[in-house]
PDB file of C-alpha atoms in Angstrom:
ATOM      1  CA  MET A   1      94.093 169.935  94.912  1.00 45.00           C
ATOM      2  CA  THR A   2      91.781 168.228  92.572  1.00 44.00           C
ATOM      3  CA  PHE A   3      92.962 166.863  89.144  1.00 40.00           C
ATOM      4  CA  VAL A   4      90.918 169.883  87.309  1.00 38.00           C
ATOM      5  CA  ALA A   5      92.552 172.481  89.688  1.00 39.00           C
ATOM      6  CA  LYS A   6      96.032 170.676  89.079  1.00 40.00           C
ATOM      7  CA  ALA A   7      95.325 171.132  85.183  1.00 39.00           C
ATOM      8  CA  VAL A   8      94.244 174.639  85.679  1.00 35.00           C
ATOM      9  CA  LEU A   9      97.409 175.806  87.609  1.00 36.00           C
ATOM     10  CA  ALA A  10      99.612 173.875  85.119  1.00 40.00           C
ATOM     11  CA  GLY A  11      97.922 175.713  82.201  1.00 39.00           C
ATOM     12  CA  VAL A  12      98.277 179.298  83.907  1.00 35.00           C
ATOM     13  CA  LEU A  13     102.296 178.440  84.879  1.00 36.00           C
ATOM     14  CA  ALA A  14     102.714 177.110  81.085  1.00 39.00           C
ATOM     15  CA  LEU A  15     101.526 180.620  79.816  1.00 37.00           C
ATOM     16  CA  GLY A  16     104.078 182.326  82.058  1.00 38.00           C
ATOM     17  CA  ALA A  17     101.419 183.547  84.733  1.00 36.00           C
ATOM     18  CA  GLY A  18     103.368 182.279  87.570  1.00 36.00           C
ATOM     19  CA  ALA A  19     102.063 185.126  89.641  1.00 33.00           C
ATOM     20  CA  GLY A  20      98.463 184.026  88.868  1.00 33.00           C
ATOM     21  CA  GLY A  21      99.145 180.654  89.370  1.00 31.00           C
ATOM     22  CA  VAL A  22     100.407 181.116  92.998  1.00 28.00           C
ATOM     23  CA  ALA A  23      97.398 183.203  93.681  1.00 28.00           C
ATOM     24  CA  TYR A  24      95.029 180.333  92.470  1.00 27.00           C
ATOM     25  CA  MET A  25      97.159 177.822  94.169  1.00 31.00           C
ATOM     26  CA  GLN A  26      96.878 179.819  97.547  1.00 31.00           C
ATOM     27  CA  ARG A  27      93.104 179.994  97.486  1.00 30.00           C
ATOM     28  CA  ASP A  28      92.432 176.581  96.648  1.00 35.00           C
ATOM     29  CA  VAL A  29      94.265 175.255  99.509  1.00 37.00           C
ATOM     30  CA  LYS A  30      92.765 177.864 101.780  1.00 37.00           C
ATOM     31  CA  SER A  31      89.444 176.845 100.685  1.00 33.00           C
ATOM     32  CA  ASP A  32      90.248 173.202 101.464  1.00 45.00           C
ATOM     33  CA  VAL A  33      90.694 174.044 105.007  1.00 48.00           C
ATOM     34  CA  ILE A  34      87.537 176.415 105.356  1.00 48.00           C
ATOM     35  CA  GLY A  35      84.711 174.370 106.784  1.00 55.00           C
ATOM     36  CA  VAL A  36      86.398 171.506 107.901  1.00 68.00           C
ATOM     37  CA  ALA A  37      84.382 169.663 110.661  1.00 81.00           C
ATOM     38  CA  THR A  38      86.277 169.355 113.865  1.00 93.00           C
ATOM     39  CA  LEU A  39      85.490 167.128 116.850  1.00 96.00           C
ATOM     40  CA  PRO A  40      86.332 167.590 120.571  1.00 98.00           C
ATOM     41  CA  LEU A  41      89.479 165.750 122.159  1.00 98.00           C
ATOM     42  CA  MET A  42      90.474 165.663 125.373  1.00 98.00           C
ATOM     43  CA  ILE A  43      93.842 164.753 126.950  1.00 98.00           C
ATOM     44  CA  LYS A  44      93.944 164.130 130.709  1.00 98.00           C
ATOM     45  CA  SER A  45      97.597 164.752 132.070  1.00 97.00           C
ATOM     46  CA  ALA A  46      99.138 164.863 135.530  1.00 96.00           C
ATOM     47  CA  ASN A  47      98.354 168.744 135.537  1.00 94.00           C
ATOM     48  CA  GLY A  48      94.841 168.627 134.375  1.00 96.00           C
ATOM     49  CA  THR A  49      92.375 168.073 131.426  1.00 98.00           C
ATOM     50  CA  HIS A  50      93.575 169.860 128.157  1.00 98.00           C
ATOM     51  CA  ALA A  51      90.663 170.498 125.444  1.00 98.00           C
ATOM     52  CA  PHE A  52      91.354 170.449 121.878  1.00 98.00           C
ATOM     53  CA  SER A  53      89.388 170.710 118.807  1.00 97.00           C
ATOM     54  CA  VAL A  54      90.795 168.540 115.967  1.00 98.00           C
ATOM     55  CA  GLU A  55      90.326 167.832 112.411  1.00 97.00           C
ATOM     56  CA  SER A  56      89.330 163.961 111.684  1.00 95.00           C
ATOM     57  CA  ALA A  57      91.474 162.322 109.040  1.00 94.00           C
ATOM     58  CA  LYS A  58      89.317 159.236 108.610  1.00 91.00           C
ATOM     59  CA  THR A  59      89.741 157.816 104.965  1.00 93.00           C
ATOM     60  CA  ALA A  60      93.084 156.532 103.199  1.00 94.00           C
ATOM     61  CA  ASP A  61      93.207 159.696 101.331  1.00 94.00           C
ATOM     62  CA  GLU A  62      92.681 162.251 104.228  1.00 94.00           C
ATOM     63  CA  GLN A  63      95.446 160.141 106.290  1.00 94.00           C
ATOM     64  CA  ALA A  64      97.889 160.232 103.160  1.00 94.00           C
ATOM     65  CA  ARG A  65      97.360 164.228 102.857  1.00 95.00           C
ATOM     66  CA  GLY A  66      97.390 165.026 106.906  1.00 94.00           C
ATOM     67  CA  LEU A  67      98.375 168.471 107.603  1.00 96.00           C
ATOM     68  CA  MET A  68     100.931 168.552 104.356  1.00 96.00           C
ATOM     69  CA  TYR A  69     101.137 172.193 103.307  1.00 96.00           C
ATOM     70  CA  ARG A  70      99.258 173.598 106.383  1.00 94.00           C
ATOM     71  CA  THR A  71     100.799 176.613 108.318  1.00 92.00           C
ATOM     72  CA  ASP A  72      97.428 177.405 110.170  1.00 91.00           C
ATOM     73  CA  LEU A  73      97.417 174.895 113.075  1.00 93.00           C
ATOM     74  CA  LYS A  74      96.121 176.563 115.833  1.00 95.00           C
ATOM     75  CA  PRO A  75      97.240 175.988 119.765  1.00 96.00           C
ATOM     76  CA  ASP A  76      94.071 173.847 120.364  1.00 97.00           C
ATOM     77  CA  GLY A  77      93.832 172.542 117.040  1.00 97.00           C
ATOM     78  CA  GLY A  78      95.233 169.407 115.241  1.00 98.00           C
ATOM     79  CA  MET A  79      94.207 166.304 113.299  1.00 97.00           C
ATOM     80  CA  LEU A  80      93.079 162.995 114.387  1.00 98.00           C
ATOM     81  CA  PHE A  81      93.848 159.911 112.579  1.00 97.00           C
ATOM     82  CA  TRP A  82      91.144 157.417 113.741  1.00 95.00           C
ATOM     83  CA  PRO A  83      90.664 154.630 113.024  1.00 93.00           C
ATOM     84  CA  HIS A  84      94.222 154.124 112.210  1.00 92.00           C
ATOM     85  CA  PRO A  85      94.971 152.447 109.899  1.00 92.00           C
ATOM     86  CA  ALA A  86      91.927 153.898 108.333  1.00 92.00           C
ATOM     87  CA  THR A  87      91.126 150.336 106.471  1.00 91.00           C
ATOM     88  CA  GLY A  88      90.565 149.181 110.055  1.00 87.00           C
ATOM     89  CA  GLY A  89      91.412 145.794 111.224  1.00 89.00           C
ATOM     90  CA  GLY A  90      92.662 146.750 114.820  1.00 91.00           C
ATOM     91  CA  PRO A  91      95.769 148.403 115.961  1.00 96.00           C
ATOM     92  CA  ALA A  92      98.773 148.442 113.815  1.00 96.00           C
ATOM     93  CA  ASP A  93     102.424 149.796 113.958  1.00 97.00           C
ATOM     94  CA  ALA A  94     102.248 153.197 112.369  1.00 96.00           C
ATOM     95  CA  ASN A  95     105.274 155.406 110.633  1.00 96.00           C
ATOM     96  CA  PHE A  96     104.484 158.950 109.642  1.00 97.00           C
ATOM     97  CA  TRP A  97     106.578 161.450 107.990  1.00 95.00           C
ATOM     98  CA  MET A  98     106.980 165.286 107.446  1.00 97.00           C
ATOM     99  CA  LYS A  99     106.979 165.355 103.963  1.00 96.00           C
ATOM    100  CA  ASN A 100     105.695 168.543 102.562  1.00 97.00           C
ATOM    101  CA  THR A 101     104.655 169.692 105.982  1.00 97.00           C
ATOM    102  CA  PRO A 102     106.203 173.056 106.703  1.00 97.00           C
ATOM    103  CA  SER A 103     105.331 173.232 110.501  1.00 96.00           C
ATOM    104  CA  SER A 104     106.875 171.506 113.242  1.00 97.00           C
ATOM    105  CA  LEU A 105     104.500 168.976 114.832  1.00 98.00           C
ATOM    106  CA  ASP A 106     104.107 166.820 117.828  1.00 98.00           C
ATOM    107  CA  ILE A 107     102.893 163.292 116.894  1.00 98.00           C
ATOM    108  CA  ILE A 108     101.064 161.321 119.579  1.00 98.00           C
ATOM    109  CA  TYR A 109     100.654 157.807 119.084  1.00 98.00           C
ATOM    110  CA  ILE A 110      97.479 156.431 121.070  1.00 98.00           C
ATOM    111  CA  ARG A 111      96.937 152.632 121.901  1.00 98.00           C
ATOM    112  CA  ALA A 112      93.697 151.055 121.265  1.00 96.00           C
ATOM    113  CA  ASP A 113      92.709 151.884 125.094  1.00 97.00           C
ATOM    114  CA  GLY A 114      93.286 155.618 124.514  1.00 98.00           C
ATOM    115  CA  THR A 115      96.530 155.846 126.420  1.00 98.00           C
ATOM    116  CA  ILE A 116      99.541 157.621 124.811  1.00 98.00           C
ATOM    117  CA  ALA A 117     102.068 155.145 123.738  1.00 98.00           C
ATOM    118  CA  ARG A 118     104.750 157.291 122.384  1.00 98.00           C
ATOM    119  CA  ILE A 119     105.062 161.403 121.823  1.00 98.00           C
ATOM    120  CA  ALA A 120     107.455 162.359 118.652  1.00 98.00           C
ATOM    121  CA  GLU A 121     107.969 166.257 119.733  1.00 98.00           C
ATOM    122  CA  ASN A 122     108.903 169.016 117.472  1.00 98.00           C
ATOM    123  CA  THR A 123     109.227 166.963 114.244  1.00 98.00           C
ATOM    124  CA  VAL A 124     111.148 168.211 111.691  1.00 98.00           C
ATOM    125  CA  PRO A 125     109.522 170.108 108.741  1.00 98.00           C
ATOM    126  CA  PHE A 126     109.806 168.699 105.264  1.00 98.00           C
ATOM    127  CA  SER A 127     111.785 165.472 106.699  1.00 98.00           C
ATOM    128  CA  GLU A 128     111.108 162.037 104.708  1.00 97.00           C
ATOM    129  CA  VAL A 129     112.478 160.271 107.877  1.00 98.00           C
ATOM    130  CA  PRO A 130     109.962 157.646 109.268  1.00 97.00           C
ATOM    131  CA  ILE A 131     108.849 158.502 112.835  1.00 98.00           C
ATOM    132  CA  PRO A 132     107.591 155.048 113.894  1.00 98.00           C
ATOM    133  CA  SER A 133     104.883 154.538 117.058  1.00 98.00           C
ATOM    134  CA  GLY A 134     107.123 151.740 118.486  1.00 97.00           C
ATOM    135  CA  GLU A 135     104.116 149.649 119.117  1.00 98.00           C
ATOM    136  CA  PRO A 136     100.627 148.974 117.645  1.00 98.00           C
ATOM    137  CA  VAL A 137      98.272 151.777 117.874  1.00 98.00           C
ATOM    138  CA  GLY A 138      94.649 152.726 117.085  1.00 97.00           C
ATOM    139  CA  ALA A 139      94.841 156.327 116.336  1.00 97.00           C
ATOM    140  CA  VAL A 140      97.541 158.935 116.129  1.00 98.00           C
ATOM    141  CA  LEU A 141      97.103 162.641 116.916  1.00 98.00           C
ATOM    142  CA  GLU A 142      98.895 165.543 115.514  1.00 98.00           C
ATOM    143  CA  LEU A 143      99.532 168.761 117.388  1.00 98.00           C
ATOM    144  CA  ARG A 144     101.286 171.899 116.840  1.00 98.00           C
ATOM    145  CA  GLY A 145     105.212 171.143 117.710  1.00 98.00           C
ATOM    146  CA  GLY A 146     106.200 171.564 121.550  1.00 98.00           C
ATOM    147  CA  ARG A 147     102.421 171.747 122.696  1.00 98.00           C
ATOM    148  CA  SER A 148     102.928 168.667 124.472  1.00 98.00           C
ATOM    149  CA  ALA A 149     105.570 170.008 126.441  1.00 98.00           C
ATOM    150  CA  GLU A 150     103.813 173.339 127.042  1.00 97.00           C
ATOM    151  CA  LEU A 151     101.078 171.374 128.405  1.00 98.00           C
ATOM    152  CA  GLY A 152     102.766 168.600 130.244  1.00 98.00           C
ATOM    153  CA  ILE A 153     101.312 165.747 128.114  1.00 98.00           C
ATOM    154  CA  ALA A 154     103.200 162.885 128.542  1.00 98.00           C
ATOM    155  CA  GLU A 155     103.406 158.849 127.615  1.00 98.00           C
ATOM    156  CA  GLY A 156     100.552 157.178 129.624  1.00 98.00           C
ATOM    157  CA  ASP A 157      98.173 160.109 129.410  1.00 98.00           C
ATOM    158  CA  LEU A 158      94.530 159.436 128.369  1.00 98.00           C
ATOM    159  CA  VAL A 159      93.132 160.872 125.132  1.00 98.00           C
ATOM    160  CA  THR A 160      89.490 160.661 124.653  1.00 98.00           C
ATOM    161  CA  TRP A 161      87.022 161.582 121.857  1.00 97.00           C
ATOM    162  CA  ASP A 162      83.508 160.723 120.750  1.00 94.00           C
ATOM    163  CA  LYS A 163      84.180 157.482 118.834  1.00 89.00           C
ATOM    164  CA  GLY A 164      80.781 157.510 117.548  1.00 81.00           C
ATOM    165  CA  THR A 165      82.088 160.809 115.503  1.00 56.00           C
ATOM    166  CA  ARG A 166      83.529 159.354 112.080  1.00 50.00           C
TER     167      ARG A 166
END
């Protein structure tokens, strides 16, 4: 939410029009999601190739926000944090958390060669406990909680996407 939107929301709430403020906030959050560009991503597992259409979080701000406040994640959707870290510099240890995230996620840590290093399945919504990658990674993928197990996606599987799309 932009500074101006936050200021307007604060003003509305201060006037005692809480319902109007909530409606305004919901409209703003939804408009942040509409029109978000997605990119195709594939995961090759032992039981086949699984296709996703994921949002790209490439800047530090986008990566800090991630899927916070979102409840609209589709079964074939997700968010790719690439490059990770956003500042570049090659693979690095990653720690994610679920602060302000109301939906359970599968957090998939991806090595520079595209293989899955670790899957943190069914993360706890709103938790501030760090979820470490366990080793340096070049990307992180968030999917709807439980999706990895449903599809048989496992550590060592190969994740591919068009790396020219940034």
